[in-house]
Coordinates of C-alpha atoms in Angstrom, one line a residue:
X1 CA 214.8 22.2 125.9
X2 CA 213.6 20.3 128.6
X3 CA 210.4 18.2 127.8
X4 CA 207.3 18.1 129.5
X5 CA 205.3 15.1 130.7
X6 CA 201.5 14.5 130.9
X7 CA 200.5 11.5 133.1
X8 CA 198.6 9.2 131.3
X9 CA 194.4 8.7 131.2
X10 CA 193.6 5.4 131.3
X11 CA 189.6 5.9 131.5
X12 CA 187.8 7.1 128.2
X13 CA 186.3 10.6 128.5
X14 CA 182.7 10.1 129.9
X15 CA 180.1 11.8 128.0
X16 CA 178.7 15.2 128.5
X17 CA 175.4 15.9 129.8
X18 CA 173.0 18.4 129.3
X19 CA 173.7 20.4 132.6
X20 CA 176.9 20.4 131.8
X21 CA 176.0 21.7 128.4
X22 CA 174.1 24.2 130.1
X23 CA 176.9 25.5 131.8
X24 CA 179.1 26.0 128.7
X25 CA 176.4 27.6 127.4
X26 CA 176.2 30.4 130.0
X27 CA 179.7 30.8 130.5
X28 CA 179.7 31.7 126.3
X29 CA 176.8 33.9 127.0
X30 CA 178.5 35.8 129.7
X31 CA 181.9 35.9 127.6
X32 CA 179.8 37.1 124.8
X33 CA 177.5 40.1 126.8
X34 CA 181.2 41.3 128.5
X35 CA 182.6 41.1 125.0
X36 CA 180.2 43.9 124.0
X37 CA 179.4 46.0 126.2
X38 CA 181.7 48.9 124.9
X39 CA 180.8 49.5 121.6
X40 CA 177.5 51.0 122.3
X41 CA 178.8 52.8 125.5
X42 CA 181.9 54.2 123.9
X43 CA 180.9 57.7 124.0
X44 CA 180.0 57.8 127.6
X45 CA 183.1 55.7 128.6
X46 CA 185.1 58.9 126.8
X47 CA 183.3 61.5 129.0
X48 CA 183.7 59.9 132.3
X49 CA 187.8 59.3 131.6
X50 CA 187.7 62.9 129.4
X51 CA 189.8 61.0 126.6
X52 CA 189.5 61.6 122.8
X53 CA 187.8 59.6 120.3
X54 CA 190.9 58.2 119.2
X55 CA 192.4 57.5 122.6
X56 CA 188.3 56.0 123.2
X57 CA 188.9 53.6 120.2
X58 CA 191.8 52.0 121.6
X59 CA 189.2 50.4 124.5
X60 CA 187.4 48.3 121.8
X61 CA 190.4 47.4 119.7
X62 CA 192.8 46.2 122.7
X63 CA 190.2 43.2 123.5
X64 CA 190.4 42.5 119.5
X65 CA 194.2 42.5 119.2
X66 CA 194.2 40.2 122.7
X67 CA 191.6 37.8 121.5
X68 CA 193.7 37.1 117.7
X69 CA 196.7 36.5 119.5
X70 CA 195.8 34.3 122.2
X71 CA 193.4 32.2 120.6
X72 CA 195.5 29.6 118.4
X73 CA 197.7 29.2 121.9
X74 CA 194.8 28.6 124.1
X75 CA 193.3 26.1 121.8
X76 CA 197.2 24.4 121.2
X77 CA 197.4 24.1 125.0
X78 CA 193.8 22.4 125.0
X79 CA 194.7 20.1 123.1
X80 CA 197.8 19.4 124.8
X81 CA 196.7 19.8 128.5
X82 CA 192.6 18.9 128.2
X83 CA 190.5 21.9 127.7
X84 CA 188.6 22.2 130.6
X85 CA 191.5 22.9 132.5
X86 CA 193.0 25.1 130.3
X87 CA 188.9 26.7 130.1
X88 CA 188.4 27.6 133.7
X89 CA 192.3 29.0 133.9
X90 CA 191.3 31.2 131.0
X91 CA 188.1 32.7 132.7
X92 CA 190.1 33.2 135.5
X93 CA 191.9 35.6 133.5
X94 CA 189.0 37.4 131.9
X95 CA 187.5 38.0 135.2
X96 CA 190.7 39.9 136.4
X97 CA 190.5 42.0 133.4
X98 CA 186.7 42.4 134.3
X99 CA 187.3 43.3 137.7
X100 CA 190.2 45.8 136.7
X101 CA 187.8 47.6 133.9
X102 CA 185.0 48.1 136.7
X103 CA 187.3 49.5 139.1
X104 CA 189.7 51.4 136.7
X105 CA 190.4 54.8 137.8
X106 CA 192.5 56.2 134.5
X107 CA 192.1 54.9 130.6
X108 CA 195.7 53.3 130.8
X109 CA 194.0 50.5 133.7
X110 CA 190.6 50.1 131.4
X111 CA 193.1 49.3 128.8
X112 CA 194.8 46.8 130.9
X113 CA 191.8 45.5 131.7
X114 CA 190.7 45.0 128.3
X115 CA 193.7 43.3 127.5
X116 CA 193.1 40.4 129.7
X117 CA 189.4 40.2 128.5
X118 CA 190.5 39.3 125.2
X119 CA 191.8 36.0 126.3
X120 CA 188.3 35.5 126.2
X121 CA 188.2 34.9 122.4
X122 CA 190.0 31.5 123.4
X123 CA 187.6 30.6 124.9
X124 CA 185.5 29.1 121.9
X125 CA 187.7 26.8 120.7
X126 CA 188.5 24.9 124.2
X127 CA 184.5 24.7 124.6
X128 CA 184.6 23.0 121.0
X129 CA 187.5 20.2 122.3
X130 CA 185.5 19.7 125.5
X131 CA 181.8 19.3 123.5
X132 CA 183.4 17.2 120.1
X133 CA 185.5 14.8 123.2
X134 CA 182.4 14.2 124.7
X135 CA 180.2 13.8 122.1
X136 CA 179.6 12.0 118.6
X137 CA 180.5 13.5 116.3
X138 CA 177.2 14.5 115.1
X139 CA 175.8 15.7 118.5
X140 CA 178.9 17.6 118.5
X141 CA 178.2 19.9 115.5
X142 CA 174.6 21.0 117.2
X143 CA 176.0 21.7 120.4
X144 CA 178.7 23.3 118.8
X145 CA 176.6 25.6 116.9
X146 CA 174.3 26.2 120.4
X147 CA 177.6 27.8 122.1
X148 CA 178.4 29.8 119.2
X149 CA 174.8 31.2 119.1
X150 CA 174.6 31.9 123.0
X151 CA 177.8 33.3 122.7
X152 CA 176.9 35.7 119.8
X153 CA 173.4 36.3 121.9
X154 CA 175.3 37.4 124.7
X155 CA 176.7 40.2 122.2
X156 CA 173.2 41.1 121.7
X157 CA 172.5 41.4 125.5
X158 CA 175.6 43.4 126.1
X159 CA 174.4 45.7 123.4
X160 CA 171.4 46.4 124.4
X161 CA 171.7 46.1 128.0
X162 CA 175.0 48.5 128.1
X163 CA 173.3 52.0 128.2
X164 CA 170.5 51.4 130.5
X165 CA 173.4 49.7 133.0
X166 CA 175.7 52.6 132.7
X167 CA 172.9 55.3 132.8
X168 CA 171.2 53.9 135.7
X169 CA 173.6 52.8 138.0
X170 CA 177.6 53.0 136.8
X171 CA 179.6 52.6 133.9
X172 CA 181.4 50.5 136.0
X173 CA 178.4 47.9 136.4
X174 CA 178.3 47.2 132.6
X175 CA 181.4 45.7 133.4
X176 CA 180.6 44.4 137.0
X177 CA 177.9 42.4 136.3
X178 CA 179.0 40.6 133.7
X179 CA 181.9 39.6 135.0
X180 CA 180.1 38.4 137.8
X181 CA 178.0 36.1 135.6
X182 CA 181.6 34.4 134.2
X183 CA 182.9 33.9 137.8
X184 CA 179.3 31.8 138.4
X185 CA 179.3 29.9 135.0
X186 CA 183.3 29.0 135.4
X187 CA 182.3 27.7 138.8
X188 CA 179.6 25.6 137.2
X189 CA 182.0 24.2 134.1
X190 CA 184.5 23.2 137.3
X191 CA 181.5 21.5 138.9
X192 CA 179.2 19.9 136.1
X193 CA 182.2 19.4 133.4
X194 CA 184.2 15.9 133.3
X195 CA 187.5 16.0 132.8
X196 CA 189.0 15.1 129.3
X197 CA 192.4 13.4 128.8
X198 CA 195.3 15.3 128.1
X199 CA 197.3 14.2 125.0
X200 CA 200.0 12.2 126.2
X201 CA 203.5 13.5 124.8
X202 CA 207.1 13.7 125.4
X203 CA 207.7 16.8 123.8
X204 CA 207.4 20.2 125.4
X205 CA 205.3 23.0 124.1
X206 CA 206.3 24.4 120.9
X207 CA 207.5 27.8 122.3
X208 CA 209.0 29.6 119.3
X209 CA 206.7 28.6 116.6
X210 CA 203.9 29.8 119.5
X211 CA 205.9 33.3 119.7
X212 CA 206.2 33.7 115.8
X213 CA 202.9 32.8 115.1
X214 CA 201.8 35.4 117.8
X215 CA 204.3 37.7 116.7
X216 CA 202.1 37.6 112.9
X217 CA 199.3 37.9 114.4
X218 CA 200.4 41.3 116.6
X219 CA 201.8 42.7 113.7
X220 CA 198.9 42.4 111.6
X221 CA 196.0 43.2 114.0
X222 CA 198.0 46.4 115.3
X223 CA 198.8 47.5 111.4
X224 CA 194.9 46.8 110.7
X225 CA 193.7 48.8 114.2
X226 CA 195.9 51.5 113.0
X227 CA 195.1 51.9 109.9
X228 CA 191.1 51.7 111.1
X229 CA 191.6 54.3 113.6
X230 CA 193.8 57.2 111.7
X231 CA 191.6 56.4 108.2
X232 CA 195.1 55.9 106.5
X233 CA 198.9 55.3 106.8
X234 CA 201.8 56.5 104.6
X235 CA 202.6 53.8 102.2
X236 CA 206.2 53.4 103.3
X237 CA 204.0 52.5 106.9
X238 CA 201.9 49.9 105.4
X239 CA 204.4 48.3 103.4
X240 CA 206.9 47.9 106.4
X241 CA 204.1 46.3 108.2
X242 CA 203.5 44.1 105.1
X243 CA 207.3 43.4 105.1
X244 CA 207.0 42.5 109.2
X245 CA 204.2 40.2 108.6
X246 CA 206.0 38.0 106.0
X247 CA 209.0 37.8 107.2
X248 CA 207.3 36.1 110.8
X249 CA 205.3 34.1 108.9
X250 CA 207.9 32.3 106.6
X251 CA 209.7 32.0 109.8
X252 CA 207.0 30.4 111.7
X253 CA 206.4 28.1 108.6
X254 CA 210.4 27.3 108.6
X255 CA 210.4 26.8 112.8
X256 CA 207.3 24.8 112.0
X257 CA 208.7 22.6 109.5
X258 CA 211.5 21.6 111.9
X259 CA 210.0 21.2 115.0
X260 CA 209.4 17.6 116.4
X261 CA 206.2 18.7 118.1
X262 CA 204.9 21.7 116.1
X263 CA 202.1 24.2 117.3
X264 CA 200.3 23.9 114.5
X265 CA 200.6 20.7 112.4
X266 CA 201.3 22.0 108.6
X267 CA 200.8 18.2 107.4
X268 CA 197.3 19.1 109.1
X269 CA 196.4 22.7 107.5
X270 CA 197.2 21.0 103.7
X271 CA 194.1 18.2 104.6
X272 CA 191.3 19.9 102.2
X273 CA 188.8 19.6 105.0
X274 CA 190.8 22.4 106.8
X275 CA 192.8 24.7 104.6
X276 CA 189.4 24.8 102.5
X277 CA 187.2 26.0 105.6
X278 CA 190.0 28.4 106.6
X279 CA 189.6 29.8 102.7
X280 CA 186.0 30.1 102.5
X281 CA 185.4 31.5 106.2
X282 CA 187.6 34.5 105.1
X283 CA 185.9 34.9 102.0
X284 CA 182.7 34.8 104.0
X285 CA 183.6 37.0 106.6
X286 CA 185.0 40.2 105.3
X287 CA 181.8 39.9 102.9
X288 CA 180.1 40.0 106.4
X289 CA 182.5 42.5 108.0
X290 CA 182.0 45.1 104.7
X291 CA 178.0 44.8 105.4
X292 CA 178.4 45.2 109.6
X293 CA 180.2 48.9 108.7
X294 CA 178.2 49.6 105.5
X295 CA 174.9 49.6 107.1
X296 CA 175.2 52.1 110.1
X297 CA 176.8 54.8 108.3
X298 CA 174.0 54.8 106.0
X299 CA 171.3 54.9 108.7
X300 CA 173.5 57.3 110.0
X301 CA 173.6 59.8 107.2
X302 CA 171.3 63.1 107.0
X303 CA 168.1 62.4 105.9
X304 CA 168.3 65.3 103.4
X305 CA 169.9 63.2 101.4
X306 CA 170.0 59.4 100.9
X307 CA 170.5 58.6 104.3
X308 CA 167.6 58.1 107.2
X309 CA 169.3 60.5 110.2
X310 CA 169.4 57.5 113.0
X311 CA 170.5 57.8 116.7
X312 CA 172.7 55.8 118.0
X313 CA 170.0 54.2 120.3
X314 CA 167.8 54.5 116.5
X315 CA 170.2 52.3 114.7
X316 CA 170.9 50.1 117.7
X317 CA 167.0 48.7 117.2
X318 CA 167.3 48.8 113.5
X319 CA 170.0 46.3 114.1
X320 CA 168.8 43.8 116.4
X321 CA 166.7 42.3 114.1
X322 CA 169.9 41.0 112.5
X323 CA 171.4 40.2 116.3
X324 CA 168.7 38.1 116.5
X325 CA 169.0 36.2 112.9
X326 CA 172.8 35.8 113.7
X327 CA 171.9 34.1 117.3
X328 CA 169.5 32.2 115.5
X329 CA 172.3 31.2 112.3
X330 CA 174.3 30.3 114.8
X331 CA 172.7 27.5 116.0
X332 CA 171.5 26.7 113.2
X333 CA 174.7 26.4 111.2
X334 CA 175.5 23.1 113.2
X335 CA 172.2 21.1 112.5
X336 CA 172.5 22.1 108.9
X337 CA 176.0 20.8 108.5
X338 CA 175.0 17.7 110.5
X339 CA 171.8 17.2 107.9
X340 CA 173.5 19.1 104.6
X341 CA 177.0 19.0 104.7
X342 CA 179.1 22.2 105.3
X343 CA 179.6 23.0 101.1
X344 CA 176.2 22.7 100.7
X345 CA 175.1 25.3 103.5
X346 CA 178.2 27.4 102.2
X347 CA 176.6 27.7 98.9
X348 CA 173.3 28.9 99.8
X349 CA 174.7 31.4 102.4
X350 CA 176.9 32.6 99.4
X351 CA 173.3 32.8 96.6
X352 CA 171.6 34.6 99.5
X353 CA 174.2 37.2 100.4
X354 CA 175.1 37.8 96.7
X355 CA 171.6 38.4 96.1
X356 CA 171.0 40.6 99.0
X357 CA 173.4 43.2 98.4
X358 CA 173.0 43.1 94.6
X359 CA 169.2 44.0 95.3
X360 CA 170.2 46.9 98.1
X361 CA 172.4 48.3 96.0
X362 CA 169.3 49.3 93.9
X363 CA 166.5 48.9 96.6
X364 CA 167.9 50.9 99.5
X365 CA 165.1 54.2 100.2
X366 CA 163.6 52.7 103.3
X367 CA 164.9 51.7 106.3
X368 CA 162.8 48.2 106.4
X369 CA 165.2 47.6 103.1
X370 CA 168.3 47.8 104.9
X371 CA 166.8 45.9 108.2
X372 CA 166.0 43.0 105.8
X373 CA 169.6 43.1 104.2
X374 CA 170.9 42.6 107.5
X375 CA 168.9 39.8 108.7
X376 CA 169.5 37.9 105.7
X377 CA 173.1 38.6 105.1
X378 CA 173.5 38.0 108.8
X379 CA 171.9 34.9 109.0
X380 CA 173.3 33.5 105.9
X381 CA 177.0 34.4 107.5
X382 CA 176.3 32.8 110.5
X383 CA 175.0 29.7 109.2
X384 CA 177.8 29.0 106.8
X385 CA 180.4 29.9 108.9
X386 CA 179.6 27.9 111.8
X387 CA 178.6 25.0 109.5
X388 CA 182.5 25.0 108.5
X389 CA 183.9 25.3 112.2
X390 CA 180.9 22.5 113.1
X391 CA 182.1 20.4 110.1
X392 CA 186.0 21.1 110.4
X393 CA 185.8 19.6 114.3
X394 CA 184.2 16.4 113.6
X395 CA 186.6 15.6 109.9
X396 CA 189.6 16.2 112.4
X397 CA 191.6 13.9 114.9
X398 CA 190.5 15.1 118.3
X399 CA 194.2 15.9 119.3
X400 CA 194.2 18.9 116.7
X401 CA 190.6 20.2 117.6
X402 CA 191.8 23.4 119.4
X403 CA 194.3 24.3 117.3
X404 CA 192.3 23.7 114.2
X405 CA 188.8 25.9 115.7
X406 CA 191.3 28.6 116.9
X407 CA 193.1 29.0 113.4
X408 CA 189.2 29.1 112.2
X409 CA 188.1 31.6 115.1
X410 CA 190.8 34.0 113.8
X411 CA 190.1 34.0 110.5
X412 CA 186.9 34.8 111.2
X413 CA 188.1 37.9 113.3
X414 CA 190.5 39.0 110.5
X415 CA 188.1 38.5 108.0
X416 CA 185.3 40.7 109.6
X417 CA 188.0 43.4 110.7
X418 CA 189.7 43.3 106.5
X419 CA 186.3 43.8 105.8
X420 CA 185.5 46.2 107.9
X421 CA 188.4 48.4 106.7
X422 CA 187.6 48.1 103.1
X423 CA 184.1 49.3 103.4
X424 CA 185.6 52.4 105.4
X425 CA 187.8 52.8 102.3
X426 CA 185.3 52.5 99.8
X427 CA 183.1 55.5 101.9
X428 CA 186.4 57.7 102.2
X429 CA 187.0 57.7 99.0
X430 CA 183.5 58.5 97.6
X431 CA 183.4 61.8 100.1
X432 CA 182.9 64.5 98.6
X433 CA 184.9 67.9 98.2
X434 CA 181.2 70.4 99.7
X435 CA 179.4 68.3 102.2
X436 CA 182.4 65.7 103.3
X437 CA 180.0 62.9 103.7
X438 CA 180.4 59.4 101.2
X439 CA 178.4 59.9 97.9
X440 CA 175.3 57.5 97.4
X441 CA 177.3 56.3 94.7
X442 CA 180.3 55.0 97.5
X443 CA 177.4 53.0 99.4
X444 CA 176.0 51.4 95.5
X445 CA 180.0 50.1 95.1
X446 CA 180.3 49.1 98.6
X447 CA 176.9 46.8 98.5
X448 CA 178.1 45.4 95.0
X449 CA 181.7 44.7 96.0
X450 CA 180.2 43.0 99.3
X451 CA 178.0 40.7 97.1
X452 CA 180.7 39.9 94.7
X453 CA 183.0 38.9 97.7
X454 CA 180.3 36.6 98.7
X455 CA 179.8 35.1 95.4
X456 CA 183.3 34.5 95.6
X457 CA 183.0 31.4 97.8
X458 CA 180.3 29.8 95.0
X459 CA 184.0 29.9 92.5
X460 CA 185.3 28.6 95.1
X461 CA 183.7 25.7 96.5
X462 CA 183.0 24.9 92.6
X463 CA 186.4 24.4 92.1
X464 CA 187.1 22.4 95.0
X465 CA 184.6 19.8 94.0
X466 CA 185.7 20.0 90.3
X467 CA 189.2 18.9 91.5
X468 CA 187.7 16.7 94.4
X469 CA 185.8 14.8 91.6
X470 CA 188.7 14.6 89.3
X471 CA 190.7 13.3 91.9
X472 CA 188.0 10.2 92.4
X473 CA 187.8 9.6 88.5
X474 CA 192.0 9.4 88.6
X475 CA 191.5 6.9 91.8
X476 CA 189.0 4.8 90.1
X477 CA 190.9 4.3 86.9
X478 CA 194.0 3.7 88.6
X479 CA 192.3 0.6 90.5
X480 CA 190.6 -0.5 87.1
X481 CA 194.1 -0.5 84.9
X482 CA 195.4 -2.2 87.8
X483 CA 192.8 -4.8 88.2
X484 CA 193.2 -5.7 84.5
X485 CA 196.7 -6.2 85.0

């Protein structure tokens, strides 16, 4: 294989000002508004291109499937190549895909389009290299958690901006003008953003552990979109799909073993500090994921019964006060892992969502209940997970800072989607056999399985520090016994 050389960077990376942050900022903004922008607009998007809701689904979950996959790469190449430059390549692509949804003529070219949107996703983790290189490393976790908040804000824009957009002018512009807003902040991150040194290697890029690892990652977000869109797969479906999925992923980990220059370090995903925030940011986020599906379909349902009979635009403003306490999470998770430590955000996030959705599963007659329960189930989500991505980045060499955020950006996805899925299972399985709608009862299991999937992460973190402690007592003694001898 023939190697690849990086000249080397004599000068240390200068550090970041605030225009500069500024301009990462908006570009995450823009990412995040063009992220969302279908979700809301979905039913109008499958009038104007006369597909079916099932066909109409595929627009969302293309950009999903693109982001898991392409994130661990872009953050590997980061680190490898210096992340601005890999950065403004990357929203080069997103604003082709963009440019192709505004001006797509059939569902196959939005598709396309979508597709090389996704890259987006990558995004993230190449503004965390950039940010943590230029930065201490407690600056780092505040700015860090200011991108992931504008970036999340930029969902909320994109949500609520969508409609009036494609009403008032063009479905097409709900894609237009965001992507016109990434073209300007890209320009800006070329302008106002130093440069920061490559890695310097001799070894090429670790091209078959990059297509295996893919390779899981396809196979697993495709098996989960399908089984989200069709509501259920033959077993003999889902198990060859579980079959697929192991088999790439013992032979990543076997490439990855062997490899000189692996994609993903395994010597780095056994340090505690990252397999431990991989662990609990899963745990946190298909809690998080259960609630984000839970919660419309019961504003949704008729108001004859225990439901409330929301719109779509009805439940859109019952959600944005949650929107809002996720921007706000998000940029808080960093300062609180800066002043508190990640495990001890992580455990307060875990009390508070616990409690929430032990409480709603009682309490939930009034819409202000539910609007509560996802403000503080949002926030708390927000904070800790971003305090474990904010903490991760700065107990990490900065040569493994892409790769590391990435592996922790698509947990998150996963973990949101699995979670997603099993609160659509508990709901289809509670409908019953007159009206065809989910029982009460299904919502009262889906709230207490949701809190008991949070309070998961409290066993969790206190057995880590059981262990960690044990660990120091066994050091200690050690150095006593051989002191005395």
């Amino acid at each position: 294989m023939s190697t690849t050389s990086v000249p080397e960077v004599v000068a240390p990376p200068v550090r970041i000002g605030w225009p500069a942050i500024g301009a990462l900022g908006v570009l995450a903004l823009a990412l995040g508004t063009l992220q969302s922008v279908v979700e809301p607009a979905l039913p109008l998007l499958q009038r104007e291109l006369g597909v079916s809701a099932a066909e109409g689904a595929l627009i969302g979950n293309a950009l999903l499937v693109t982001g898991a996959v392409v994130t661990p790469v872009a953050g590997k190449l980061g680190d490898r190549y210096g992340g601005k430059r890999v950065l403004v390549r990357l929203t080069a692509v997103v604003s082709a895909g963009g440019l192709t949804a505004a001006l797509a003529p059939s569902l196959p070219v939005l598709l396309f389009g979508q597709v090389l949107q996704g890259v987006m996703v990558g995004a993230l983790p190449l503004s965390f290299i950039l940010v943590r290189k230029h930065l201490a490393a407690g600056e780092s976790q505040t700015v860090i958690g200011l991108v992931i908040a504008l970036f999340t804000g930029g969902s909320m824009v994109g949500m609520l901006f969508a409609g009036p957009i494609a009403e008032g002018l063009s479905w097409r512009w709900m894609f237009g003008l965001p992507t016109i807003a990434v073209v300007v902040a890209t320009a800006a991150v070329a302008r106002l953003v130093p440069h920061d040194p490559p890695v310097g290697t001799d070894h090429g890029i670790d091209w078959p552990g990059t297509v295996l690892l893919s390779g899981t990652l396809l196979v697993f977000m495709l098996g989960l979109v399908t089984v989200t869109r069709d509501g259920g797969v033959p077993p003999l479906a889902v198990g060859a799909v579980a079959v697929a999925v192991a088999g790439l992923a013992t032979g990543w980990v076997m490439v990855e073993r062997r490899a000189v220059s692996p994609m993903v370090d395994l010597r780095m995903l056994a340090k505690s500090a990252v397999w431990r925030a991989c662990a609990l940011t899963f745990v946190i986020s298909v809690s998080s994921g259960m609630v984000l599906l839970l919660l419309p379909q019961m504003f949704a349902a008729p108001a004859d019964g225990y439901g409330f009979g929301a719109s779509t635009t009805d439940i859109g403003l019952l959600l944005l006060p949650g929107a809002v306490a996720g921007v706000l999470s998000d940029s808080v998770g960093g300062i609180a892992a800066r002043r508190f430590g990640p495990r001890a955000v992580v455990v307060v996030a875990a009390v508070v969502t616990a409690a929430t959705m032990t409480a709603l599963a009682s309490l939930h007659t009034a819409p202000w209940q539910l609007v509560l329960a996802k403000v503080l189930t949002a926030f708390a989500a927000g904070v800790g997970t971003t305090a474990l991505l904010a903490g991760t980045a700065t107990a990490i060499g900065t040569e493994d800072i892409g790769i590391t955020t990435s592996l922790l950006v698509v947990t998150r996805v996963i973990g949101v989607a699995l979670g997603a899925q099993a609160g659509g299972a508990i709901l289809d399985a509670g409908i019953g056999p007159v009206a065809g709608l989910p029982a009460e009862s299904a919502f009262v299991t889906g709230f207490v399985v949701s809190g008991l999937v949070a309070a998961l992460s409290l066993l969790f973190v206190g057995t880590a520090k059981a262990r960690t402690a044990k660990a120091r007592t066994a050091k200690v003694r050690t150095t006593e016994e051989g002191v005395r001898a």
